[in-house]
PDB file of N, CA and C in Angstrom:
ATOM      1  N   UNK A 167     -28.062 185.515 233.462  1.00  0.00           N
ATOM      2  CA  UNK A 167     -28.202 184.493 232.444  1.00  0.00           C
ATOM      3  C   UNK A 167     -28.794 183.221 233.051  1.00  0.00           C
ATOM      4  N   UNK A 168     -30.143 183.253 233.228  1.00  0.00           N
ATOM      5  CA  UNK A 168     -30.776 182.296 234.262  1.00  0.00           C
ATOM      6  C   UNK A 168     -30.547 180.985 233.204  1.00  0.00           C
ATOM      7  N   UNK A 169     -31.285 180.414 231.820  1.00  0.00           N
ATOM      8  CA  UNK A 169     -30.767 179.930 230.696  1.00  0.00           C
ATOM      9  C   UNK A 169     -29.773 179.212 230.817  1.00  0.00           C
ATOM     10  N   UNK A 170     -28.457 179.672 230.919  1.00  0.00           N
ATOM     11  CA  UNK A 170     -27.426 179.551 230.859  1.00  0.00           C
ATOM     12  C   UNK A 170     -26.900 178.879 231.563  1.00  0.00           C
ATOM     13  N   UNK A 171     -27.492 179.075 232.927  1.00  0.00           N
ATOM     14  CA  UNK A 171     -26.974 178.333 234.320  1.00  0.00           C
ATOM     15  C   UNK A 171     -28.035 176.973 234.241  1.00  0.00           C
ATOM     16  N   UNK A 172     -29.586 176.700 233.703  1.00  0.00           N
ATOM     17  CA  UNK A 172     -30.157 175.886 233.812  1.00  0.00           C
ATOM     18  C   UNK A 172     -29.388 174.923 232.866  1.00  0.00           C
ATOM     19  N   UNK A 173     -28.976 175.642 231.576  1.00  0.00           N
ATOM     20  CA  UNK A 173     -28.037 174.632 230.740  1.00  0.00           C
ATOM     21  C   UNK A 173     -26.905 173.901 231.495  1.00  0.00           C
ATOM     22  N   UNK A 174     -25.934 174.718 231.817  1.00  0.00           N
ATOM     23  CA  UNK A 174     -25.172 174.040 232.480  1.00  0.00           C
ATOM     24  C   UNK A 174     -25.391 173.029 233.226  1.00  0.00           C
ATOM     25  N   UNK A 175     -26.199 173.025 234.435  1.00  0.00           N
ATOM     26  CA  UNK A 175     -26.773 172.275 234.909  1.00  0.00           C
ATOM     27  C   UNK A 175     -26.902 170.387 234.589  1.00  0.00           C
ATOM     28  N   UNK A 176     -27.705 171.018 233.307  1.00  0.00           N
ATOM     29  CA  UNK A 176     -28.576 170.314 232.371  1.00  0.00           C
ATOM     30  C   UNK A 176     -26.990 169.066 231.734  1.00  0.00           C
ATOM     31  N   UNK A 177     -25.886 170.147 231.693  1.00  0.00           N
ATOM     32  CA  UNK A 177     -24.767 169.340 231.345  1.00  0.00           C
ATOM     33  C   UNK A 177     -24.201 168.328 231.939  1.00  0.00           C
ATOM     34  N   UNK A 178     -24.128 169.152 233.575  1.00  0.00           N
ATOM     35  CA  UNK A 178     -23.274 168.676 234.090  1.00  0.00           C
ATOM     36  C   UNK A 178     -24.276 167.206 234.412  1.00  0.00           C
ATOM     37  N   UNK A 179     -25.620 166.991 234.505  1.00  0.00           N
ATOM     38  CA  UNK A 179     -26.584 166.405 234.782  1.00  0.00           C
ATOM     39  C   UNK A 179     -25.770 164.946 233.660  1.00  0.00           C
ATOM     40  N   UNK A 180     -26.189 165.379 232.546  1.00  0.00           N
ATOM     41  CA  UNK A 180     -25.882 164.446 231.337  1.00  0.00           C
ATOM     42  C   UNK A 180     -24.340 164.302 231.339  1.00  0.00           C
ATOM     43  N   UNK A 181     -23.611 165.174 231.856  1.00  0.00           N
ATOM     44  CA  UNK A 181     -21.885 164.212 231.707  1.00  0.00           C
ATOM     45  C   UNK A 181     -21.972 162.960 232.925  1.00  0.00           C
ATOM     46  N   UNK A 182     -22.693 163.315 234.031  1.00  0.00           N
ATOM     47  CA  UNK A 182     -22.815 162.561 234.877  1.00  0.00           C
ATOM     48  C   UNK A 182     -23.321 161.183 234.855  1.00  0.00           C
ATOM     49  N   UNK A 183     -24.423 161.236 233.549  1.00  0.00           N
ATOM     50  CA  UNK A 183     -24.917 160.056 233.475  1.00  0.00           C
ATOM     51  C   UNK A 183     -24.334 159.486 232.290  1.00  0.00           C
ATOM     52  N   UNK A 184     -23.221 159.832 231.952  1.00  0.00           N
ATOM     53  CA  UNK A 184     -22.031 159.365 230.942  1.00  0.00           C
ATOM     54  C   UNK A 184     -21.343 158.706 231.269  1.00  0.00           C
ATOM     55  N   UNK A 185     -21.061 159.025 232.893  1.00  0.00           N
ATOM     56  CA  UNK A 185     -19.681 158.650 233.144  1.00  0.00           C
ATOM     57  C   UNK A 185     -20.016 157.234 233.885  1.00  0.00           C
ATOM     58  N   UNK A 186     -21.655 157.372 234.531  1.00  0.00           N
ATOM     59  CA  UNK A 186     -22.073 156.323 235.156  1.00  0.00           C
ATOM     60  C   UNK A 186     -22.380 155.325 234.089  1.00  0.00           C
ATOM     61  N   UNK A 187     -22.767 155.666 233.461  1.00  0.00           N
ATOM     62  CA  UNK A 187     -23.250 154.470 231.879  1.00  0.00           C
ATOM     63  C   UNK A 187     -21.264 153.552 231.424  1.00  0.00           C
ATOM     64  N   UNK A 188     -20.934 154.189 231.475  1.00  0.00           N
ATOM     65  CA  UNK A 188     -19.291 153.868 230.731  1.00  0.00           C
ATOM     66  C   UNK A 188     -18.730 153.435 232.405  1.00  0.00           C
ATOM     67  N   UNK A 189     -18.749 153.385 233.750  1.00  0.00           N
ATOM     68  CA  UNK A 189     -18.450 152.624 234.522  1.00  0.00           C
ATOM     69  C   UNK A 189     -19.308 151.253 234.777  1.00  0.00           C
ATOM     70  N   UNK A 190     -20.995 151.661 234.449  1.00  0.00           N
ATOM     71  CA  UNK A 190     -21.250 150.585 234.428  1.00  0.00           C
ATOM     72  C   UNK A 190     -21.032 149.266 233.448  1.00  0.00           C
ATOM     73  N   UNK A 191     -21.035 149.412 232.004  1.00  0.00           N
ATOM     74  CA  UNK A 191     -20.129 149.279 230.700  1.00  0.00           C
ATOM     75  C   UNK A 191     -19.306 148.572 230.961  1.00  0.00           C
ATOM     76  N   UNK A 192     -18.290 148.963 231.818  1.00  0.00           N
ATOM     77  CA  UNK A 192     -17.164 148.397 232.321  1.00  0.00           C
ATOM     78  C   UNK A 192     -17.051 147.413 233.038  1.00  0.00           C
ATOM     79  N   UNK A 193     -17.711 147.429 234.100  1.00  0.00           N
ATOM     80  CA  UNK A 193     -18.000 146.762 235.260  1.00  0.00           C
ATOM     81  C   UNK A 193     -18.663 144.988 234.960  1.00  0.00           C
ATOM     82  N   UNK A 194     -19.289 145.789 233.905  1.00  0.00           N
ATOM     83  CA  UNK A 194     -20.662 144.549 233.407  1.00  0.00           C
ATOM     84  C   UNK A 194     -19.625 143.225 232.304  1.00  0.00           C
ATOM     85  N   UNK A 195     -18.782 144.066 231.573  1.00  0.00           N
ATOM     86  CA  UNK A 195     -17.997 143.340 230.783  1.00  0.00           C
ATOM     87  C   UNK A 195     -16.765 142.795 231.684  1.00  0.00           C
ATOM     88  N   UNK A 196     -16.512 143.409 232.770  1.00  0.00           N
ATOM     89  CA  UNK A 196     -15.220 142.978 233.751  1.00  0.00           C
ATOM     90  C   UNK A 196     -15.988 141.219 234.275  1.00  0.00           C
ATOM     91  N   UNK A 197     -17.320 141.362 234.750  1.00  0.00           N
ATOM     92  CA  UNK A 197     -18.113 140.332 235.374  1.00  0.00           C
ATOM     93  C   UNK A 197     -18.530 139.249 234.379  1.00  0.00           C
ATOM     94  N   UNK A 198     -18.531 139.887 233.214  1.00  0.00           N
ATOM     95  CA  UNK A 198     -18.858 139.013 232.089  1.00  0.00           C
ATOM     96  C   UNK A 198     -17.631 137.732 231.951  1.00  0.00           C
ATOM     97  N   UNK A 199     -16.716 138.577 231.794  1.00  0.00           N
ATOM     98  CA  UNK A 199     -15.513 137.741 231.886  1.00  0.00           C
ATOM     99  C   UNK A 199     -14.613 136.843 232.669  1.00  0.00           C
ATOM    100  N   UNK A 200     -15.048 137.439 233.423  1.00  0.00           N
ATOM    101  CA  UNK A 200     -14.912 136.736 235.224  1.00  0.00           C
ATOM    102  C   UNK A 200     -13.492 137.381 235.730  1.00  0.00           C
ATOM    103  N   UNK A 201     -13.164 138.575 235.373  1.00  0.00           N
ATOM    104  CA  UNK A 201     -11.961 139.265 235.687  1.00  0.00           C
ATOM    105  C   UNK A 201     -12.173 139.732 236.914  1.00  0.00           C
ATOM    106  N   UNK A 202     -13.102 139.961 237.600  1.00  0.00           N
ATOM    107  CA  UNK A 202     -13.652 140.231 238.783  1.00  0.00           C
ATOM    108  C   UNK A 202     -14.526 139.904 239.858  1.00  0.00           C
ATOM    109  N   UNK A 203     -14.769 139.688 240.825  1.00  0.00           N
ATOM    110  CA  UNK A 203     -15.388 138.298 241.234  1.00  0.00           C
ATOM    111  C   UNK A 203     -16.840 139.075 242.029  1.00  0.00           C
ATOM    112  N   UNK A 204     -17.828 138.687 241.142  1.00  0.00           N
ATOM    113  CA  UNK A 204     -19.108 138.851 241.193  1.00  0.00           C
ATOM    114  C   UNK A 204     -19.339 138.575 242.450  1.00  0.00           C
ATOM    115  N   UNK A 205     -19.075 138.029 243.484  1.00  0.00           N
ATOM    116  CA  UNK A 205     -19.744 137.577 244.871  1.00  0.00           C
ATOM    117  C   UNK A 205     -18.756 137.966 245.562  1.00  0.00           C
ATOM    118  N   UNK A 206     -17.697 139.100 245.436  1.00  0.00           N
ATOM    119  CA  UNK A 206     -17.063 140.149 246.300  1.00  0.00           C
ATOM    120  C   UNK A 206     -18.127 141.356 247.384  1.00  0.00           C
ATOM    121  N   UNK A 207     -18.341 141.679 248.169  1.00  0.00           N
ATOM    122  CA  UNK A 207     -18.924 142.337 248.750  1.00  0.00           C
ATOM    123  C   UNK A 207     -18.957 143.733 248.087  1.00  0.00           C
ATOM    124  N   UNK A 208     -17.915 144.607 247.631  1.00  0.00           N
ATOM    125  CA  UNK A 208     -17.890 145.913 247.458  1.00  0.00           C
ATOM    126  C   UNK A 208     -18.189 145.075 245.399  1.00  0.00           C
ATOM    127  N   UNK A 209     -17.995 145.309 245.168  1.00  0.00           N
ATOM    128  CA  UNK A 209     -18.135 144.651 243.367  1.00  0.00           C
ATOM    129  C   UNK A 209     -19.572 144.304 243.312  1.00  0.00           C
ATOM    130  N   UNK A 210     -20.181 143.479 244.119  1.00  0.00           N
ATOM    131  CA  UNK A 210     -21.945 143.055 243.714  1.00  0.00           C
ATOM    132  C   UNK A 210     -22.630 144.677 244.388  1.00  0.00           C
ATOM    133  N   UNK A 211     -22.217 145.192 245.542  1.00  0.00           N
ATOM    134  CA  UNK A 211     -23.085 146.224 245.757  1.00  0.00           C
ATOM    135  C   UNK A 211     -22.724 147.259 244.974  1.00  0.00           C
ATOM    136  N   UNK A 212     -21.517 147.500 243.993  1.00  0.00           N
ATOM    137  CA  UNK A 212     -21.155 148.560 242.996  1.00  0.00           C
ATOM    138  C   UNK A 212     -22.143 148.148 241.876  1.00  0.00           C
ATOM    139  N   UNK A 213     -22.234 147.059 241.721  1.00  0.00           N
ATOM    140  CA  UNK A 213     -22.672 146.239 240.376  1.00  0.00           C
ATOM    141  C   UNK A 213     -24.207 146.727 240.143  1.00  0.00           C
ATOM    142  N   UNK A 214     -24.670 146.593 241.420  1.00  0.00           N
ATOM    143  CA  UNK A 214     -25.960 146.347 242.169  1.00  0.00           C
ATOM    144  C   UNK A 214     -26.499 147.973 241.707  1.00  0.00           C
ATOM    145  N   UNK A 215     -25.905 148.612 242.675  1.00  0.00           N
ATOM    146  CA  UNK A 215     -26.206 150.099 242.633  1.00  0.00           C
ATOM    147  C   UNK A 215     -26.157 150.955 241.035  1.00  0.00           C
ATOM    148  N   UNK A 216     -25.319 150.412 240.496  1.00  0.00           N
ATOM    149  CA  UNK A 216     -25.025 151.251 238.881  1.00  0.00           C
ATOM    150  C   UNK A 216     -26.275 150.348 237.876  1.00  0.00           C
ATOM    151  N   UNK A 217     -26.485 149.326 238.878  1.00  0.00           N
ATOM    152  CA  UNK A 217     -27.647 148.380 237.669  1.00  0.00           C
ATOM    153  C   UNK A 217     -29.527 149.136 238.044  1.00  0.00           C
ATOM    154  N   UNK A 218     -29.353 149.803 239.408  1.00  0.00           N
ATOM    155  CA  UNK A 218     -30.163 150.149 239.967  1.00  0.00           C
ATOM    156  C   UNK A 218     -30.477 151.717 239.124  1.00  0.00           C
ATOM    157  N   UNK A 219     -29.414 152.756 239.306  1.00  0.00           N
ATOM    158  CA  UNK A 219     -29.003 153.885 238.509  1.00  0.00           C
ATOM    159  C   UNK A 219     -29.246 154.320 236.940  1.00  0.00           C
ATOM    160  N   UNK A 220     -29.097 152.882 236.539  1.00  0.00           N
ATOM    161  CA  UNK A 220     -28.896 152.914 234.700  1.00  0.00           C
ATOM    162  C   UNK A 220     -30.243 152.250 234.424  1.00  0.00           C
ATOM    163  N   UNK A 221     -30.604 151.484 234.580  1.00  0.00           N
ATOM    164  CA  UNK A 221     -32.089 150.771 234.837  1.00  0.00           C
ATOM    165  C   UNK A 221     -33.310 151.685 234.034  1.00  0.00           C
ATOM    166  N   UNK A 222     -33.065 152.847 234.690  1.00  0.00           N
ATOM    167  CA  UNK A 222     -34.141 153.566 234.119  1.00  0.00           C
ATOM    168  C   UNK A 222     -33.943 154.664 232.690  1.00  0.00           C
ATOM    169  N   UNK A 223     -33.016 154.467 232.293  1.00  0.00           N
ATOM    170  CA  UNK A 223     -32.465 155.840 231.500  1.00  0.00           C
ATOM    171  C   UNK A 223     -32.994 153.989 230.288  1.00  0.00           C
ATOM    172  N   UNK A 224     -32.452 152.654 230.807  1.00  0.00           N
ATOM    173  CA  UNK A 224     -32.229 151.741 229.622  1.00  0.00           C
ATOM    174  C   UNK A 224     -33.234 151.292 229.062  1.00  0.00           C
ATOM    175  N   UNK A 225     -34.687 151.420 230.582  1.00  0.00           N
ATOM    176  CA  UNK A 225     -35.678 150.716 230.118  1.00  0.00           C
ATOM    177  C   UNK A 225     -36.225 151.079 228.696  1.00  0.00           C
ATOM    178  N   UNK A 226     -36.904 152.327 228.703  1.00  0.00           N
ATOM    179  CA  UNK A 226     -37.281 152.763 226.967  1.00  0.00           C
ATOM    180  C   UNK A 226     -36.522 152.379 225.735  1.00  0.00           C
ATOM    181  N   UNK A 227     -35.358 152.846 226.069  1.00  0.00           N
ATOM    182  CA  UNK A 227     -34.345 151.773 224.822  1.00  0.00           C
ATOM    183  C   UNK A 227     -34.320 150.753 224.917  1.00  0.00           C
ATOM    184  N   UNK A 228     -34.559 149.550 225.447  1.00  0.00           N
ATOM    185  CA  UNK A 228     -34.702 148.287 225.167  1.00  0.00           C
ATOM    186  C   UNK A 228     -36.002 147.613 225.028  1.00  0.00           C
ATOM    187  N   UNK A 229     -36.889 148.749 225.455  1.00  0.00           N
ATOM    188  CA  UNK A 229     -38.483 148.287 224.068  1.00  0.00           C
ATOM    189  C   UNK A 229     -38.268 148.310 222.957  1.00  0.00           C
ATOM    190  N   UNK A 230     -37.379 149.603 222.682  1.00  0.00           N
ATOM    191  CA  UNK A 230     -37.071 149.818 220.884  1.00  0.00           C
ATOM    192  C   UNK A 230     -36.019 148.897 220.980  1.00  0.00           C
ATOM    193  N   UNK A 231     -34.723 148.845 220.947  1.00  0.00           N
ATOM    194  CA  UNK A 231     -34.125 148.288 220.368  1.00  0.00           C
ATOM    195  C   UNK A 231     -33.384 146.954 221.299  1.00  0.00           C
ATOM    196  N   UNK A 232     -33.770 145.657 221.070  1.00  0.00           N
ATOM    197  CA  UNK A 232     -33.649 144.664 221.983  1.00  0.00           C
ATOM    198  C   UNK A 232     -32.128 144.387 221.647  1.00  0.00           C
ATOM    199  N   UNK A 233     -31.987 143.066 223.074  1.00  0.00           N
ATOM    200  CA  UNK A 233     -30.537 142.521 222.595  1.00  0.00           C
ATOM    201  C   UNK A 233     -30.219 141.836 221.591  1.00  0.00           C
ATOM    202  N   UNK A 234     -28.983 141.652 220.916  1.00  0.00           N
ATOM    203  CA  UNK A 234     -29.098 140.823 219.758  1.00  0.00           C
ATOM    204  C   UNK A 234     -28.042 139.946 219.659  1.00  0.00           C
ATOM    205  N   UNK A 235     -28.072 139.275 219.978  1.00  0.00           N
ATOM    206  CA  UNK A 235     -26.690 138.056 220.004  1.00  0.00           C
ATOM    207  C   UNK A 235     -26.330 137.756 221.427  1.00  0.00           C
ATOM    208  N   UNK A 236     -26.699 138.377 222.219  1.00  0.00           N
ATOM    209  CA  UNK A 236     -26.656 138.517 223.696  1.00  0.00           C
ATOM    210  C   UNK A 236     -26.130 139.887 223.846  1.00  0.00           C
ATOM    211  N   UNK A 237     -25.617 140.685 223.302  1.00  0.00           N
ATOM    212  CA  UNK A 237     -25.387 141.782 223.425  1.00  0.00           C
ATOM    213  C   UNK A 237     -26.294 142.736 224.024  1.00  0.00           C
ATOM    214  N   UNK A 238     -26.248 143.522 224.887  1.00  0.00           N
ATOM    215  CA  UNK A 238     -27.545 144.604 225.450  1.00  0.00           C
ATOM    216  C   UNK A 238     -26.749 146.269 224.919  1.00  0.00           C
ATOM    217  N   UNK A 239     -27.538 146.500 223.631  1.00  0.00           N
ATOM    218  CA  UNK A 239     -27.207 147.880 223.012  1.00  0.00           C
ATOM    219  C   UNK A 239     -27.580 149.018 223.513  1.00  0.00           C
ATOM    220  N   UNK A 240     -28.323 148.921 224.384  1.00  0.00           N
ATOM    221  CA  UNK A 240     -28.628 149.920 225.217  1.00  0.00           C
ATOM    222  C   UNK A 240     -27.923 150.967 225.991  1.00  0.00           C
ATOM    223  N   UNK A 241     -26.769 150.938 226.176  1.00  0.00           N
ATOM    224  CA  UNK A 241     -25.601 151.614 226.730  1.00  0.00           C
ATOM    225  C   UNK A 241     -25.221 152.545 225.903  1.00  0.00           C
ATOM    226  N   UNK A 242     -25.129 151.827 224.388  1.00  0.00           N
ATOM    227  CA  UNK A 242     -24.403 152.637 223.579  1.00  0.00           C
ATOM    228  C   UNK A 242     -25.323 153.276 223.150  1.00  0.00           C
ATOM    229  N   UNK A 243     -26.547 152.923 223.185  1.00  0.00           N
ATOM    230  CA  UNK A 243     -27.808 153.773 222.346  1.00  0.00           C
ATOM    231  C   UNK A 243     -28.018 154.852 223.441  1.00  0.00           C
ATOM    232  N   UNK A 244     -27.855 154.655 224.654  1.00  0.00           N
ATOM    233  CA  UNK A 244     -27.749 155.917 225.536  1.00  0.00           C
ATOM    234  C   UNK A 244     -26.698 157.164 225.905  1.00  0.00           C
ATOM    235  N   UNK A 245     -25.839 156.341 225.140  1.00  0.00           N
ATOM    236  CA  UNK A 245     -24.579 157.291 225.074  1.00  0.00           C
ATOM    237  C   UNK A 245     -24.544 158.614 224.069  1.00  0.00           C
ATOM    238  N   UNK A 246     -25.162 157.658 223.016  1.00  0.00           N
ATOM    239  CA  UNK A 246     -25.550 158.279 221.671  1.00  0.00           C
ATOM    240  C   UNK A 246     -26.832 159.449 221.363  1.00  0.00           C
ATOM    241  N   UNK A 247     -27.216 159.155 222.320  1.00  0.00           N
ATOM    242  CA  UNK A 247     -28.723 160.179 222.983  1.00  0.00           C
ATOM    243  C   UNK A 247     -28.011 161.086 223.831  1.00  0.00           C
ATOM    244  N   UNK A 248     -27.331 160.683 224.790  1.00  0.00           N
ATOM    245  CA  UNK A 248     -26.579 162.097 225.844  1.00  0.00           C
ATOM    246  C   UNK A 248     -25.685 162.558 225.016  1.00  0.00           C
ATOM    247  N   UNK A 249     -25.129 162.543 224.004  1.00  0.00           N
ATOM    248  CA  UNK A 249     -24.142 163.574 223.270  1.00  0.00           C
ATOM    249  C   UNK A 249     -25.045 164.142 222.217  1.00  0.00           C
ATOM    250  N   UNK A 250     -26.270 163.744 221.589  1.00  0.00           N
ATOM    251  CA  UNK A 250     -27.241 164.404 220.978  1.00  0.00           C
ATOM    252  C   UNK A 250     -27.675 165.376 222.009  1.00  0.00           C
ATOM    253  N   UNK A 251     -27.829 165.293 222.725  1.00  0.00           N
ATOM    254  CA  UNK A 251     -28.581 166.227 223.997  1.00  0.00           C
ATOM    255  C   UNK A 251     -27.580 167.194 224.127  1.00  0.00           C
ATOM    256  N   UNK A 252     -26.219 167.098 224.436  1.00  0.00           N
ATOM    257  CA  UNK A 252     -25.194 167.692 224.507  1.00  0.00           C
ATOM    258  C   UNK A 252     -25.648 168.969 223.725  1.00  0.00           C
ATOM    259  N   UNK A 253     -25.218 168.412 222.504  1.00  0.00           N
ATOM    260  CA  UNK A 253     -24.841 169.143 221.460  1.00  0.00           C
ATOM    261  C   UNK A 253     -25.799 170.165 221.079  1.00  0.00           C
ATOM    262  N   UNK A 254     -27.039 169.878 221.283  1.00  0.00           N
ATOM    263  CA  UNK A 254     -28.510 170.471 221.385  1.00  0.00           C
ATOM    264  C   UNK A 254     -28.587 171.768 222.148  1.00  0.00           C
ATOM    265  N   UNK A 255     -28.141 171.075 223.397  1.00  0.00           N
ATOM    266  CA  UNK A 255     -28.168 172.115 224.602  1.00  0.00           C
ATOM    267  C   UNK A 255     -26.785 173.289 224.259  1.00  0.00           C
ATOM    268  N   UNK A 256     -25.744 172.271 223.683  1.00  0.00           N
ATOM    269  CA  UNK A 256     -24.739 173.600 223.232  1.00  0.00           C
ATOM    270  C   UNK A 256     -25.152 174.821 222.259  1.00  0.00           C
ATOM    271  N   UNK A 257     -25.678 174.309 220.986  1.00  0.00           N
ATOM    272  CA  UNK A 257     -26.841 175.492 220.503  1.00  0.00           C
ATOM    273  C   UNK A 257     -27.759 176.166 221.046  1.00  0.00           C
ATOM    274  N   UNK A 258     -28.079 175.626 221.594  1.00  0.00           N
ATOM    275  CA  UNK A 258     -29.592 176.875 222.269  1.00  0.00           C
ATOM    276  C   UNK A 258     -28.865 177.888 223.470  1.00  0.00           C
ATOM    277  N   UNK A 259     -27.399 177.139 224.137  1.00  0.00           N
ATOM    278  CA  UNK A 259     -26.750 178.439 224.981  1.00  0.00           C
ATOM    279  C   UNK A 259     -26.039 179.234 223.966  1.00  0.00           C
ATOM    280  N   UNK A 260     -25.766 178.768 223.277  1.00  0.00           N
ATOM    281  CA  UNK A 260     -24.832 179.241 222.094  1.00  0.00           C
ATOM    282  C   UNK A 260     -26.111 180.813 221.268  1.00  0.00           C
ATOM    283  N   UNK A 261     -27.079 179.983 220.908  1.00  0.00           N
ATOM    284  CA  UNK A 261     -27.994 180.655 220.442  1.00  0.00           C
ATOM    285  C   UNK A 261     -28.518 182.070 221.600  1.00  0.00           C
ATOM    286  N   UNK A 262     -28.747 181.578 222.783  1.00  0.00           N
ATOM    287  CA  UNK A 262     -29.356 182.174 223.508  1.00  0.00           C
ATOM    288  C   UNK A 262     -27.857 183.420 224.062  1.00  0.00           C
ATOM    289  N   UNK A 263     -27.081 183.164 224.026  1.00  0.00           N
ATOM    290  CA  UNK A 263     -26.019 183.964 224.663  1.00  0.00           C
ATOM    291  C   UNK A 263     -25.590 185.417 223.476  1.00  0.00           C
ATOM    292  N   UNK A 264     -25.757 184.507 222.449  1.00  0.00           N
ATOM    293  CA  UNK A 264     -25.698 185.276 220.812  1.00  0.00           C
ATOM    294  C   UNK A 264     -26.290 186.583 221.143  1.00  0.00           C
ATOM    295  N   UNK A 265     -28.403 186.630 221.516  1.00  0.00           N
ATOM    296  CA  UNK A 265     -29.438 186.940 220.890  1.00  0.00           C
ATOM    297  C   UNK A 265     -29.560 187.721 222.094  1.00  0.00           C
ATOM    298  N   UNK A 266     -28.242 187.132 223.301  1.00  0.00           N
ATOM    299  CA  UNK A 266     -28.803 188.294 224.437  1.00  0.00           C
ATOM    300  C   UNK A 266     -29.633 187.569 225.517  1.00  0.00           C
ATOM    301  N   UNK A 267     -30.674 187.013 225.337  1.00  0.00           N
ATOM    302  CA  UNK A 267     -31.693 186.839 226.047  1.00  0.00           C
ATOM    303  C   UNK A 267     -31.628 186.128 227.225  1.00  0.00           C
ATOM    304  N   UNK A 268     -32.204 185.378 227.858  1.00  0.00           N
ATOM    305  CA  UNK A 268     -32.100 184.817 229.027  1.00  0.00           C
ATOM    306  C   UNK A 268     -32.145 184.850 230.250  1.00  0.00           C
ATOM    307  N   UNK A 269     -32.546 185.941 230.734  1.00  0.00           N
ATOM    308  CA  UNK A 269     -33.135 186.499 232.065  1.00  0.00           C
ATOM    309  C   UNK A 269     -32.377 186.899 233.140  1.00  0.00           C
TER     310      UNK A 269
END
């Protein structure tokens, strides 16, 4: 089930960049608030690195859809795209496991 294993993959790929989107999420609103101190050594290079990581999944969504109040929607609009993808990829293994096929 070659398919099958590329799906998976494909999952574990996109839970991964779930979990990094929702730590960075976190992180960004912890600094926002000042609950955490931005000019800590391990906190700016966490900050640093997940801003480095997410950067590229955000750029395209924030041509389309900008910030609005200061808010940056982009997180959630990416969240909302990796569980569309999810769910996508769950049909076509779903489909493909059904029909047999897959190499």
């Amino acid at each position: 089930m070659f398919v099958h294993t590329i799906i998976g993959v494909l999952e574990i790929i996109l839970n991964a960049a779930s979990f990094l989107i929702l730590i960075q999420a976190v992180l960004s609103i912890l600094l926002a608030f000042n609950i955490v101190n931005r000019y800590g050594g391990f906190v700016a290079g966490m900050a640093s690195s997940l801003d480095q990581i997410t950067a590229p999944m955000y750029r395209p969504i924030r041509r389309v859809v900008p910030a609005s109040g200061g808010v940056d929607w982009s997180p959630f609009v990416a969240l909302i795209v990796i569980r569309i993808l999810m769910y996508v990829l769950g049909n076509i293994d779903m489909s493909v496991l059904s029909a047999g096929i897959g190499g």
